[in-house]
Short mmCIF file of C-alpha atoms in Angstrom, two decimals:
data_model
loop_
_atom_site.label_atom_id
_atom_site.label_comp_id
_atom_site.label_asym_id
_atom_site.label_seq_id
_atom_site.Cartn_x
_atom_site.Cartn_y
_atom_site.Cartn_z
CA UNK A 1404 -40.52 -10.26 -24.60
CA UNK A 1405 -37.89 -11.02 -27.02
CA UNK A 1406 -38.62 -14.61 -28.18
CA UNK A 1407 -42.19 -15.37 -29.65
CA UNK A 1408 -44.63 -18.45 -28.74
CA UNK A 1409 -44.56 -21.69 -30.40
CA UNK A 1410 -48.28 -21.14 -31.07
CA UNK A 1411 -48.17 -18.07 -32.81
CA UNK A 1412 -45.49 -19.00 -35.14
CA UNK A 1413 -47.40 -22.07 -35.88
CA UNK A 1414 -50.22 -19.60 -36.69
CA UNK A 1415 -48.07 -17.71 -38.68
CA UNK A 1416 -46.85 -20.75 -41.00
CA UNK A 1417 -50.22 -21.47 -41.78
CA UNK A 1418 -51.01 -18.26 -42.80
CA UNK A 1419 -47.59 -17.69 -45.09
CA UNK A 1420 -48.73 -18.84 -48.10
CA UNK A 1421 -45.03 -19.82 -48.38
CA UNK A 1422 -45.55 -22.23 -45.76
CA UNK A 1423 -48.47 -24.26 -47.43
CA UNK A 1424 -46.20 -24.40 -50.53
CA UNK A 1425 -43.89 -26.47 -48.26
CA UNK A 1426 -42.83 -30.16 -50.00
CA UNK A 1427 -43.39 -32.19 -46.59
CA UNK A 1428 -43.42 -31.83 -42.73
CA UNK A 1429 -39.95 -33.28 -42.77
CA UNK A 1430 -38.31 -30.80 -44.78
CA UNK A 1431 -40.32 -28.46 -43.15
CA UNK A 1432 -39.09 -29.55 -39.80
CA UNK A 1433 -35.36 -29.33 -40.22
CA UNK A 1434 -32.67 -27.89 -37.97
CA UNK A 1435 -32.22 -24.24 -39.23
CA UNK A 1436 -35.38 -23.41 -39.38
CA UNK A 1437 -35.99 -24.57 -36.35
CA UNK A 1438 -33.11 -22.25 -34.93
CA UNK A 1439 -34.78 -19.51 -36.65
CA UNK A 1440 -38.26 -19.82 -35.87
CA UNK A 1441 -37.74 -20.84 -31.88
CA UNK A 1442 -34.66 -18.59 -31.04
CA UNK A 1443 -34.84 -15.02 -29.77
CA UNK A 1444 -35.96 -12.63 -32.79
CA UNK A 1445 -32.88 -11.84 -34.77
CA UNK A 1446 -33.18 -9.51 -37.44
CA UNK A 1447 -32.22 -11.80 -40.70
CA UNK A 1448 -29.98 -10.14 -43.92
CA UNK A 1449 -30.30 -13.72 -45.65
CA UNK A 1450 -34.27 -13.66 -45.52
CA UNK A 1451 -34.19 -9.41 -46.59
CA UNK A 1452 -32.23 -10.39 -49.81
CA UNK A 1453 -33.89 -13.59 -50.74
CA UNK A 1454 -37.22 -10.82 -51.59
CA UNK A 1455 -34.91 -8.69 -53.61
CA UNK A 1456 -33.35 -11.89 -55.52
CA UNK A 1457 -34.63 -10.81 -59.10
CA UNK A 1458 -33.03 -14.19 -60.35
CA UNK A 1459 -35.85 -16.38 -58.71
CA UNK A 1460 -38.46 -16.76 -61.45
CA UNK A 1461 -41.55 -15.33 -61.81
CA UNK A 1462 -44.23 -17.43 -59.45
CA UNK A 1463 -41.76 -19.89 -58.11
CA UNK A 1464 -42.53 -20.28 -54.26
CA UNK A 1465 -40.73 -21.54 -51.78
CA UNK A 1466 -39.50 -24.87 -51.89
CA UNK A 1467 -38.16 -25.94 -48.50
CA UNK A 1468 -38.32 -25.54 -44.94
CA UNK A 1469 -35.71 -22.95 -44.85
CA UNK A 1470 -37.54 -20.44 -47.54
CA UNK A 1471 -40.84 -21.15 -45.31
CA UNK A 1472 -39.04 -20.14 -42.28
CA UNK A 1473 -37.51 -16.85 -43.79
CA UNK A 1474 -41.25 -15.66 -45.03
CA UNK A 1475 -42.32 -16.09 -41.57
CA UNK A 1476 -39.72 -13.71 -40.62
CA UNK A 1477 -40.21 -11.33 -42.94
CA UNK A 1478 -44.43 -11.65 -42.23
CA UNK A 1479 -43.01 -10.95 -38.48
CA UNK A 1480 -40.83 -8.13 -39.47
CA UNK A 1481 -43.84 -6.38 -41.19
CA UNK A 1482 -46.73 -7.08 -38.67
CA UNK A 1483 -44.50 -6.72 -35.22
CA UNK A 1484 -40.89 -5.01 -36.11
CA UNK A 1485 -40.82 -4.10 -32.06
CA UNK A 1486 -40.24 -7.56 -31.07
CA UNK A 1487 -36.73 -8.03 -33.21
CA UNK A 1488 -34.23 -7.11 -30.23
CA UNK A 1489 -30.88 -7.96 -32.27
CA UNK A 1490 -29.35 -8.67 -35.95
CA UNK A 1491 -27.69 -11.87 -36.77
CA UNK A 1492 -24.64 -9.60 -37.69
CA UNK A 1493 -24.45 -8.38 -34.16
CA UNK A 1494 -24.98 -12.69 -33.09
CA UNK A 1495 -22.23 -13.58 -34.94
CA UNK A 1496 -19.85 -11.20 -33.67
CA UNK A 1497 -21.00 -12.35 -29.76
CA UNK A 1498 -21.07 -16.14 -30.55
CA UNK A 1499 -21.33 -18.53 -33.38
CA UNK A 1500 -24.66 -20.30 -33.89
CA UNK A 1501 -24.70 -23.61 -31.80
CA UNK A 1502 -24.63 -26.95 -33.24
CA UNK A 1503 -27.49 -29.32 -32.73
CA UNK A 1504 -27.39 -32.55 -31.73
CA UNK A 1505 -29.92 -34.42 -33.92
CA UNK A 1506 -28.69 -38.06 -32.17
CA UNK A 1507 -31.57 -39.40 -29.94
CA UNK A 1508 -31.24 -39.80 -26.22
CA UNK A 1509 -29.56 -42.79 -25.02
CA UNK A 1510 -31.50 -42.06 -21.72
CA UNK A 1511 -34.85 -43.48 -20.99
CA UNK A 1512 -37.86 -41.46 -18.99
CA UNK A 1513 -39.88 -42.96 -16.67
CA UNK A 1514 -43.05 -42.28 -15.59
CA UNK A 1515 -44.08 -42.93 -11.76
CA UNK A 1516 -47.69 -42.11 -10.20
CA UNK A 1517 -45.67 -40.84 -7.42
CA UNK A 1518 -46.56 -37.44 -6.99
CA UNK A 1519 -44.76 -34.57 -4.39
CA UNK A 1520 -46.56 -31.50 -2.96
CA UNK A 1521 -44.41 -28.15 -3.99
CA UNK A 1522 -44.87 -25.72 -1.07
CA UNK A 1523 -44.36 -22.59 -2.64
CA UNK A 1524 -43.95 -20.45 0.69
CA UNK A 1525 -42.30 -22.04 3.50
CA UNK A 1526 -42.03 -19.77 6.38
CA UNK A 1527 -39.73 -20.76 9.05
CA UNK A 1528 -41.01 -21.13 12.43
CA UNK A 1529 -38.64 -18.57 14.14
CA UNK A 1530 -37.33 -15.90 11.90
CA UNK A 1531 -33.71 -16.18 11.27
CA UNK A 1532 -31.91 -13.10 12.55
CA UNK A 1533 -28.48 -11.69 11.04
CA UNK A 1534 -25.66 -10.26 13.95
CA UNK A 1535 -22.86 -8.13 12.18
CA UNK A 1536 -20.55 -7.16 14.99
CA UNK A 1537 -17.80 -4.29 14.92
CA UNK A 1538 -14.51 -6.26 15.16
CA UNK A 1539 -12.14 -5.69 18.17
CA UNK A 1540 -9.11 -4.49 17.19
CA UNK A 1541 -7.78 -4.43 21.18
CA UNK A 1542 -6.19 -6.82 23.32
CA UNK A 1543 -5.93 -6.55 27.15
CA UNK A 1544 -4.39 -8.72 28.99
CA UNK A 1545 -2.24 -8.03 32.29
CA UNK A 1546 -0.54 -10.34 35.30
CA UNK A 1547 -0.63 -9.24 39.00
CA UNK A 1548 1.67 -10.67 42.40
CA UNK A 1549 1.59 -9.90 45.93
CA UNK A 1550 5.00 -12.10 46.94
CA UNK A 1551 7.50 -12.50 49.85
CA UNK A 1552 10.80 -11.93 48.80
CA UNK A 1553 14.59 -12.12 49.99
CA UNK A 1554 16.61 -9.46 48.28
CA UNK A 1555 20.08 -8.51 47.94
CA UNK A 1556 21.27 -4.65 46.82
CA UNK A 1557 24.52 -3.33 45.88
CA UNK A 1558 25.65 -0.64 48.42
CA UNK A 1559 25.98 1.33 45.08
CA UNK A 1560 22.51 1.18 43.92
CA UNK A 1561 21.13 4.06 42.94
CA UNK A 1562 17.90 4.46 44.43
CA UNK A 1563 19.10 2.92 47.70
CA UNK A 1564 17.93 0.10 49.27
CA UNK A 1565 19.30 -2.56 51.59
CA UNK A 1566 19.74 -6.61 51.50
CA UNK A 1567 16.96 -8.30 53.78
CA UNK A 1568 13.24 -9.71 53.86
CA UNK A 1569 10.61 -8.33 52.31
CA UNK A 1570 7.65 -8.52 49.99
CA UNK A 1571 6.28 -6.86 46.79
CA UNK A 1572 3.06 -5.92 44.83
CA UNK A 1573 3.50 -5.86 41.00
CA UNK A 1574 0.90 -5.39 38.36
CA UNK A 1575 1.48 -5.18 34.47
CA UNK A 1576 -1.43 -4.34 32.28
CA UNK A 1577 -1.12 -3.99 28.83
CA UNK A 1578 -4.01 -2.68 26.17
CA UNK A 1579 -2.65 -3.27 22.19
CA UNK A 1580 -4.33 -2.22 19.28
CA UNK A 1581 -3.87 -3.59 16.10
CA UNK A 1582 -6.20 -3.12 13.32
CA UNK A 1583 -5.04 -5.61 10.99
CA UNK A 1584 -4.15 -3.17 8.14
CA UNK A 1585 0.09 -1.99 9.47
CA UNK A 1586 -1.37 0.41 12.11
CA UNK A 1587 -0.16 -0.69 15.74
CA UNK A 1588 -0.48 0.59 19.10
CA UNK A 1589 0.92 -0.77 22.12
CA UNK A 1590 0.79 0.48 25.78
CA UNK A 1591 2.21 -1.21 28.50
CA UNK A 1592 1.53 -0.09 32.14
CA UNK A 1593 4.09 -1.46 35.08
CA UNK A 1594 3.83 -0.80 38.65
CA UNK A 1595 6.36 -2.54 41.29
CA UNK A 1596 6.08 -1.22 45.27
CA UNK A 1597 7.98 -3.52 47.99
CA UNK A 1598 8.37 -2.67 51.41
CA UNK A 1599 11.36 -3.99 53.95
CA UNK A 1600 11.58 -3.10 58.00
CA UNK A 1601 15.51 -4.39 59.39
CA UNK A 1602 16.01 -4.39 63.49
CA UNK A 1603 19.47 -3.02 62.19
CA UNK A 1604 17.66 0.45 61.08
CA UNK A 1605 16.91 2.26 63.91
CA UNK A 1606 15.96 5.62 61.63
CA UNK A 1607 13.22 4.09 59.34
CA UNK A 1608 10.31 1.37 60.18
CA UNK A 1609 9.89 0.83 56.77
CA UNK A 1610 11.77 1.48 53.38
CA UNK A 1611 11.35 0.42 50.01
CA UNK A 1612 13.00 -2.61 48.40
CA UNK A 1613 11.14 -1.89 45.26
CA UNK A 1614 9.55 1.31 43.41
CA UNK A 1615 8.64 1.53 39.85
CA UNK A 1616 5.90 3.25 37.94
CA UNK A 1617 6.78 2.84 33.83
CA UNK A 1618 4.92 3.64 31.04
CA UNK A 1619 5.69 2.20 27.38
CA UNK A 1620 3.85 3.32 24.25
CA UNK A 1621 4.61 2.73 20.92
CA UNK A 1622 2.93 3.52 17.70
CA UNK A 1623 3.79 1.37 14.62
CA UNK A 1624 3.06 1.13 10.93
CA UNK A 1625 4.60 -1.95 9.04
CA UNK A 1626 6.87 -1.77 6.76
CA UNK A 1627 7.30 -5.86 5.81
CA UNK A 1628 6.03 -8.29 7.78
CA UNK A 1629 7.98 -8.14 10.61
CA UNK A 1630 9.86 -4.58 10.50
CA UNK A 1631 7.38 -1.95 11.76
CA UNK A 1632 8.74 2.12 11.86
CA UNK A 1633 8.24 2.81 15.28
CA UNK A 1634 8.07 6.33 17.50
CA UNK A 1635 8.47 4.96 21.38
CA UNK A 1636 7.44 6.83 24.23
CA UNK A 1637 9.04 6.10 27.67
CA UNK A 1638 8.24 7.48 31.44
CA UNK A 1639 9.30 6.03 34.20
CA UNK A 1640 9.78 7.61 38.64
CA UNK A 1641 8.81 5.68 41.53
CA UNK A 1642 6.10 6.08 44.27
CA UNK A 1643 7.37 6.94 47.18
CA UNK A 1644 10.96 8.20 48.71
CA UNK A 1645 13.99 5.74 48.97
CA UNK A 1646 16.22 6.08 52.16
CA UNK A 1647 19.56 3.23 52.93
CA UNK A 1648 19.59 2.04 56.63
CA UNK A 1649 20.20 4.37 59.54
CA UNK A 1650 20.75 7.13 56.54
CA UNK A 1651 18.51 10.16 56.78
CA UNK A 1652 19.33 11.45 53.43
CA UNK A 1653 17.18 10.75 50.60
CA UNK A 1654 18.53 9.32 47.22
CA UNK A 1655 15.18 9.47 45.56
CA UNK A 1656 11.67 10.58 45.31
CA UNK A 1657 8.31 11.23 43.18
CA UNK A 1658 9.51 12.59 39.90
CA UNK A 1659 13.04 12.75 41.16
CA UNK A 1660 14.16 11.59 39.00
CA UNK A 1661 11.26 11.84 35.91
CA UNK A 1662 12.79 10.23 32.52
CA UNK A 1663 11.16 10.74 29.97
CA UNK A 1664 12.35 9.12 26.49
CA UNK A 1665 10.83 9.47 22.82
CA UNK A 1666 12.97 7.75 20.04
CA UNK A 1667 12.29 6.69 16.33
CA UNK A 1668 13.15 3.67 15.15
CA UNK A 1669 12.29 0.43 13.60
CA UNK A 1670 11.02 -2.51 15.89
CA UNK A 1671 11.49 -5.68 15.26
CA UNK A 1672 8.23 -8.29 16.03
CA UNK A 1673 9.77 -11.69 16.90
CA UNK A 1674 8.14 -15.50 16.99
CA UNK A 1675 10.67 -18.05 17.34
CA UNK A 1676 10.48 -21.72 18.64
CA UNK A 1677 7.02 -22.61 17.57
CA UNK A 1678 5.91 -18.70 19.26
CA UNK A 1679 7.04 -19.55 22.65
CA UNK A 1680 10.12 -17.04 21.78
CA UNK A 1681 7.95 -13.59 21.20
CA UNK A 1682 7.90 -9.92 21.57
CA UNK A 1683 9.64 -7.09 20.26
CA UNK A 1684 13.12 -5.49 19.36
CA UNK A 1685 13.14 -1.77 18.56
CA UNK A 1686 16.11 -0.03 17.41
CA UNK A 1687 15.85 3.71 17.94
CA UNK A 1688 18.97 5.77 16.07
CA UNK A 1689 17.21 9.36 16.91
CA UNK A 1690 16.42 9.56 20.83
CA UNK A 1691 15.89 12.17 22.94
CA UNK A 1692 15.67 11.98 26.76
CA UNK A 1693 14.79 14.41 29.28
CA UNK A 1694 14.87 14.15 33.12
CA UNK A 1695 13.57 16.41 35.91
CA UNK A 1696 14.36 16.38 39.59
CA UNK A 1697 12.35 17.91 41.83
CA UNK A 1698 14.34 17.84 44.90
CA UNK A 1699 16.98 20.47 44.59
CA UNK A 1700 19.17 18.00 47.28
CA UNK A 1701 18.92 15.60 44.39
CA UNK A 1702 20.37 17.61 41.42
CA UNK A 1703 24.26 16.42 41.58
CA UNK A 1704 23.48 12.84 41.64
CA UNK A 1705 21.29 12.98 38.57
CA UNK A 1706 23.66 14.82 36.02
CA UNK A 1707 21.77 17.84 36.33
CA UNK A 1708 24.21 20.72 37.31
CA UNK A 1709 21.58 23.57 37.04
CA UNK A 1710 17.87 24.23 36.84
CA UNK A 1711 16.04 21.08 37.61
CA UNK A 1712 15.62 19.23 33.98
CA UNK A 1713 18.77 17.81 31.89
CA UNK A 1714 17.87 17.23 27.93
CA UNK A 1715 20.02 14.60 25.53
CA UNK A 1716 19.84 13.76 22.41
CA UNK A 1717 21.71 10.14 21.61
CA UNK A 1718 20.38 6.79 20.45
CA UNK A 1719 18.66 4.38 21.90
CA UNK A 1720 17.21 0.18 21.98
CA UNK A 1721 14.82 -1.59 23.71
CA UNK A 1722 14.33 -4.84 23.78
CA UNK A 1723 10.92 -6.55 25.40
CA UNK A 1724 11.20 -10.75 25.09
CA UNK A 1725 9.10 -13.61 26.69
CA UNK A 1726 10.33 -16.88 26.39
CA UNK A 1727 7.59 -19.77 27.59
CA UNK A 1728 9.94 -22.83 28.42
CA UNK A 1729 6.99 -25.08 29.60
CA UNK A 1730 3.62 -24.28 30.86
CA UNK A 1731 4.66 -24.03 34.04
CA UNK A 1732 8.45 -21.93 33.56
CA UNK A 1733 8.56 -18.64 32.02
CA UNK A 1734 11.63 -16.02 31.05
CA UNK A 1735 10.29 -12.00 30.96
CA UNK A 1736 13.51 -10.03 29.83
CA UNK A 1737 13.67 -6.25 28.75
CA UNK A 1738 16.96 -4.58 28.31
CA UNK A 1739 17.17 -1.09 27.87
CA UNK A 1740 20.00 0.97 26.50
CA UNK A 1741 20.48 4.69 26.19
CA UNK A 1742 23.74 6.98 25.27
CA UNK A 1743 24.21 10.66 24.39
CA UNK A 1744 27.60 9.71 23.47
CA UNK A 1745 28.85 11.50 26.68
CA UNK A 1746 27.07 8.69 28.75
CA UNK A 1747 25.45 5.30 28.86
CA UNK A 1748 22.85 4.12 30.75
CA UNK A 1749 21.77 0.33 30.56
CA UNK A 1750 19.70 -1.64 32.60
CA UNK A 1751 18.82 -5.01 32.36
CA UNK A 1752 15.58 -6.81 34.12
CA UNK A 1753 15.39 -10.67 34.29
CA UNK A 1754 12.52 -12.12 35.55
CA UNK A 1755 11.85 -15.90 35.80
CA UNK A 1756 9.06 -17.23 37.28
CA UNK A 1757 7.49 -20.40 38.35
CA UNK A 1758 4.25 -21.29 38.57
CA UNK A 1759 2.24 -24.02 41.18
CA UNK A 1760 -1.61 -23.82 40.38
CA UNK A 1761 -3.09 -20.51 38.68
CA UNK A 1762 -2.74 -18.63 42.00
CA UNK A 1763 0.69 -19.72 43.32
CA UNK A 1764 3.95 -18.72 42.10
CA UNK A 1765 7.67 -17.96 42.64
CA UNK A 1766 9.73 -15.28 40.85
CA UNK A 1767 13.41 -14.77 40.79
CA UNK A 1768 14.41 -11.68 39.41
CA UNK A 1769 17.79 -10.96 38.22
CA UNK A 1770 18.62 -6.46 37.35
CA UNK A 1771 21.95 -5.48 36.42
CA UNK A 1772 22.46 -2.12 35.30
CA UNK A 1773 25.48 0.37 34.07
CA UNK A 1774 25.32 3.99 34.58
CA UNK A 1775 28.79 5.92 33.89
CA UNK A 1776 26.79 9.39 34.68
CA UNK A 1777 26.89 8.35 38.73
CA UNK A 1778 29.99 7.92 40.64
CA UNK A 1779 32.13 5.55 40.80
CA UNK A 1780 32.03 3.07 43.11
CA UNK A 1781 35.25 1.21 44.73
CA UNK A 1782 34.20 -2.15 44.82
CA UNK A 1783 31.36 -1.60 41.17
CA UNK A 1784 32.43 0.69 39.37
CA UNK A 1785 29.72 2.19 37.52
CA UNK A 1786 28.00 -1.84 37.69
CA UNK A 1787 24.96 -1.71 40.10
CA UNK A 1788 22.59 -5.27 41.14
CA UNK A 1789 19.55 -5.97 42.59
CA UNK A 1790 18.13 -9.54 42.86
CA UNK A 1791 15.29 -11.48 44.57
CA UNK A 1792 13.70 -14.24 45.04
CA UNK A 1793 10.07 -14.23 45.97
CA UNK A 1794 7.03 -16.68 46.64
CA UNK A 1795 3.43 -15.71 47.19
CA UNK A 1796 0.34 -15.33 44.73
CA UNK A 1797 0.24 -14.44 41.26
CA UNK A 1798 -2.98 -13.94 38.66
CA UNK A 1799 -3.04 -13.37 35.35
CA UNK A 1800 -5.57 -12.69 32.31
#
């Protein structure tokens, strides 16, 4: 313990013989030797030298309260030197002595015979139980439709295809990781398959209106708050083969064509008009793309003269938006742009759809697209179209 008990200082004024020489309990009483007597032991250079003042004549004893308390010290220093813990050199560097307010309370106490029962253990009834959980850095979320459709094709398109009736199963699930510290990852999986049957083909029951399977991943760290450096990967082919009416030739099959594009960049994270305006802009000034054709009757109309792959090195941008009008009207654009600097390829998917209840929507989707590597087309030129409009049943999470 550093601080010694009222009592025993009391015992050891009374037997200081310094103490009894005191004038009165007053002076005795005052407010620095109270400090010294009642505050943590503090080794005292005033009270060492007032022994070794040869100027104080021969049997003169102390006088006043302060003398008494400084022989009390020094009896302590003697008797018990392991309870001084500090020197009041070392006190006075840390903080200056406090004043002490000798002015009598203002405030009144009371006494009441109201008494209150301290329970010193109180032990809950059911013990309280402390869940840490492992955040979630991952977001999945996806929208599916199974929809009747009329659809219109430019004789120029390049998978094939014909204007008519038909319907469509699309599904888009996404899983993005973002761990709240610059690292993102973002994967985006899109399938489209539509089927058409026209009494005018004679050669086919059933073709497809519609054949997409796309994969988009992209790995970001963030460089300010909204500009992220960005390495994209890209794959997209289609399910099935793709056939035009009362044509036996095929214009294009599984993994003919296979694109395959990885670019670096920076991407752009956008949230405009109160966040209904989001998604992402990347800007990619090193791409490279590579394509294989399986089908060795597809070669020439890919841009791949010999072997079956074709590799370019260009730039490229990619640009993913959703724009939420209302609750019930919603704008999914992504327009993608590629060039080698021998060729361009853009393509440009609109999709706006509207939606009934939870279950019932309609979409009308809008897909230009420029490709200067195919041949030119009389009435196009190197512009191809697709478009549909669609109504059946959507869900999305």
């Amino acid at each position: 313990m550093n601080r010694l008990n009222p009592f025993i200082l009391f015992i050891l004024l009374l037997a200081c013989p310094a103490v009894a020489l005191a004038d009165d309990v007053d002076t005795i009483a005052s407010e620095t030797a109270k400090y010294k007597l009642f505050s943590p032991l503090t080794y005292s250079r005033q009270a060492i030298n007032k022994q070794f003042d040869f100027d104080i004549p021969a049997g003169k004893t102390a006088s006043n309260s302060d003398d008494a308390a400084d022989n009390a010290l020094i009896y302590t220093y003697l008797n018990r030197p392991d309870l001084v813990r500090i020197t009041d050199a070392a006190l006075q560097e840390e903080q200056s002595i406090p004043t002490i307010n000798t002015k009598p309370s203002e405030y009144k106490t009371e006494i009441t015979d109201k008494t209150i029962d301290i329970i010193d253990d109180i032990v809950p009834e059911d013990p309280v139980t402390i869940v840490v959980k492992k955040p979630n850095f991952w977001t999945i979320k996806g929208d599916y439709h199974l929809q009747f459709m009329q659809n219109y094709v430019s004789g120029n398109w390049y998978k094939g295809g014909e204007s008519n009736y038909s319907f469509v199963a699309s599904g888009t699930l996404e899983a993005n990781y973002n761990n709240k510290s610059k690292l993102t990852w973002d994967n985006k999986l899109e399938a489209r398959l539509g089927f058409q049957s026209t009494r005018g083909d004679t050669l086919h029951q059933f073709k497809t209106s519609e054949d997409l399977l796309r994969y988009t991943g992209k790995l970001g760290l963030q460089a300010t708050k909204r500009w992220y450096y960005t390495i994209q990967l890209l794959t997209y082919t289609q399910f099935t083969t793709g056939y035009k009416s009362n044509d036996p030739k095929i214009y294009s099959d599984f993994c003919s064509p296979l694109n395959v594009n990885l670019s670096i960049g920076m991407q752009y994270k956008m949230e405009a008009f109160k966040k209904k305006l989001t998604g992402t802009v990347l800007i990619s000034p090193l791409a490279y793309n590579f394509r294989y054709v399986g089908r060795n009757a597809l070669l020439g109309s890919n841009s791949i003269e010999s072997g079956h792959t074709l590799h370019d090195f260009g730039s490229s941008m990619t640009a993913d938006l959703t724009w939420k009008f209302t609750d019930n009207i919603k704008w999914k654009t992504r327009l993608y742009a590629f060039t080698s600097y021998k060729r361009v390829e853009a393509e440009w998917e609109n999709t706006f759809t509207f939606t009934f209840n939870k279950y019932i929507s309609t979409n009308i989707f809008l897909y230009p697209r420029f490709d200067d590597s195919k041949k030119r087309d009389s009435d196009y030129g190197y512009f191809q179209l697709k478009e549909y409009a669609s109504l059946g049943f959507s869900y999305s999470f």
